[in-house]
Amino acid sequence: GVLTVTAGDLIRIAFDRDSSNGNDTNTDAMYLFGIRLSYTAFL
């Protein structure tokens, strides 16, 4: 569970740093995917 949450956090961090490239749609999708990873860890 902890590893899954960490993976989701790392994905969000990585794509937050990519957001400066202007690809907002992809960044938002990966941000939501990271949240889903974290949420799934608690199911």
mmCIF file with all atom_site columns, C-alpha atoms in Angstrom:
data_model
loop_
_atom_site.group_PDB
_atom_site.id
_atom_site.type_symbol
_atom_site.label_atom_id
_atom_site.label_alt_id
_atom_site.label_comp_id
_atom_site.label_asym_id
_atom_site.label_entity_id
_atom_site.label_seq_id
_atom_site.pdbx_PDB_ins_code
_atom_site.Cartn_x
_atom_site.Cartn_y
_atom_site.Cartn_z
_atom_site.occupancy
_atom_site.B_iso_or_equiv
_atom_site.pdbx_formal_charge
_atom_site.auth_seq_id
_atom_site.auth_comp_id
_atom_site.auth_asym_id
_atom_site.auth_atom_id
_atom_site.pdbx_PDB_model_num
ATOM 1  C CA . GLY A 1 1  ? 0.000  0.000  0.000   1.00 0.00 ? 1  GLY A CA 1
ATOM 2  C CA . VAL A 1 2  ? 2.734  2.442  0.960   1.00 0.00 ? 2  VAL A CA 1
ATOM 3  C CA . LEU A 1 3  ? 4.682  1.725  -2.227  1.00 0.00 ? 3  LEU A CA 1
ATOM 4  C CA . THR A 1 4  ? 1.599  2.331  -4.352  1.00 0.00 ? 4  THR A CA 1
ATOM 5  C CA . VAL A 1 5  ? 0.961  5.696  -2.717  1.00 0.00 ? 5  VAL A CA 1
ATOM 6  C CA . THR A 1 6  ? 4.588  6.660  -3.214  1.00 0.00 ? 6  THR A CA 1
ATOM 7  C CA . ALA A 1 7  ? 4.397  5.696  -6.889  1.00 0.00 ? 7  ALA A CA 1
ATOM 8  C CA . GLY A 1 8  ? 1.342  7.902  -7.328  1.00 0.00 ? 8  GLY A CA 1
ATOM 9  C CA . ASP A 1 9  ? 3.096  10.792 -5.606  1.00 0.00 ? 9  ASP A CA 1
ATOM 10 C CA . LEU A 1 10 ? 6.177  10.375 -7.803  1.00 0.00 ? 10 LEU A CA 1
ATOM 11 C CA . ILE A 1 11 ? 3.995  10.365 -10.934 1.00 0.00 ? 11 ILE A CA 1
ATOM 12 C CA . ARG A 1 12 ? 2.322  13.598 -9.821  1.00 0.00 ? 12 ARG A CA 1
ATOM 13 C CA . ILE A 1 13 ? 5.678  15.204 -9.023  1.00 0.00 ? 13 ILE A CA 1
ATOM 14 C CA . ALA A 1 14 ? 7.200  14.139 -12.344 1.00 0.00 ? 14 ALA A CA 1
ATOM 15 C CA . PHE A 1 15 ? 4.308  15.445 -14.420 1.00 0.00 ? 15 PHE A CA 1
ATOM 16 C CA . ASP A 1 16 ? 4.003  18.628 -12.350 1.00 0.00 ? 16 ASP A CA 1
ATOM 17 C CA . ARG A 1 17 ? 7.578  19.375 -13.389 1.00 0.00 ? 17 ARG A CA 1
ATOM 18 C CA . ASP A 1 18 ? 6.591  18.661 -17.008 1.00 0.00 ? 18 ASP A CA 1
ATOM 19 C CA . SER A 1 19 ? 3.695  21.123 -16.839 1.00 0.00 ? 19 SER A CA 1
ATOM 20 C CA . SER A 1 20 ? 6.041  23.963 -17.825 1.00 0.00 ? 20 SER A CA 1
ATOM 21 C CA . ASN A 1 21 ? 6.108  22.402 -21.303 1.00 0.00 ? 21 ASN A CA 1
ATOM 22 C CA . GLY A 1 22 ? 2.485  23.475 -21.785 1.00 0.00 ? 22 GLY A CA 1
ATOM 23 C CA . ASN A 1 23 ? 0.994  19.996 -22.263 1.00 0.00 ? 23 ASN A CA 1
ATOM 24 C CA . ASP A 1 24 ? -1.748 20.634 -19.716 1.00 0.00 ? 24 ASP A CA 1
ATOM 25 C CA . THR A 1 25 ? -4.101 17.860 -20.874 1.00 0.00 ? 25 THR A CA 1
ATOM 26 C CA . ASN A 1 26 ? -1.511 15.124 -20.420 1.00 0.00 ? 26 ASN A CA 1
ATOM 27 C CA . THR A 1 27 ? -0.382 16.586 -17.099 1.00 0.00 ? 27 THR A CA 1
ATOM 28 C CA . ASP A 1 28 ? -3.951 16.677 -15.790 1.00 0.00 ? 28 ASP A CA 1
ATOM 29 C CA . ALA A 1 29 ? -4.566 13.099 -16.915 1.00 0.00 ? 29 ALA A CA 1
ATOM 30 C CA . MET A 1 30 ? -1.450 11.830 -15.162 1.00 0.00 ? 30 MET A CA 1
ATOM 31 C CA . TYR A 1 31 ? -2.281 13.870 -12.056 1.00 0.00 ? 31 TYR A CA 1
ATOM 32 C CA . LEU A 1 32 ? -5.689 12.162 -11.885 1.00 0.00 ? 32 LEU A CA 1
ATOM 33 C CA . PHE A 1 33 ? -4.043 8.794  -12.583 1.00 0.00 ? 33 PHE A CA 1
ATOM 34 C CA . GLY A 1 34 ? -1.683 9.406  -9.653  1.00 0.00 ? 34 GLY A CA 1
ATOM 35 C CA . ILE A 1 35 ? -4.648 10.194 -7.408  1.00 0.00 ? 35 ILE A CA 1
ATOM 36 C CA . ARG A 1 36 ? -6.376 6.994  -8.566  1.00 0.00 ? 36 ARG A CA 1
ATOM 37 C CA . LEU A 1 37 ? -3.223 5.009  -7.736  1.00 0.00 ? 37 LEU A CA 1
ATOM 38 C CA . SER A 1 38 ? -3.185 6.473  -4.246  1.00 0.00 ? 38 SER A CA 1
ATOM 39 C CA . TYR A 1 39 ? -6.922 5.906  -3.782  1.00 0.00 ? 39 TYR A CA 1
ATOM 40 C CA . THR A 1 40 ? -6.672 2.291  -4.958  1.00 0.00 ? 40 THR A CA 1
ATOM 41 C CA . ALA A 1 41 ? -4.002 1.644  -2.333  1.00 0.00 ? 41 ALA A CA 1
ATOM 42 C CA . PHE A 1 42 ? -6.569 2.259  0.398   1.00 0.00 ? 42 PHE A CA 1
ATOM 43 C CA . LEU A 1 43 ? -9.290 -0.026 -0.999  1.00 0.00 ? 43 LEU A CA 1
#
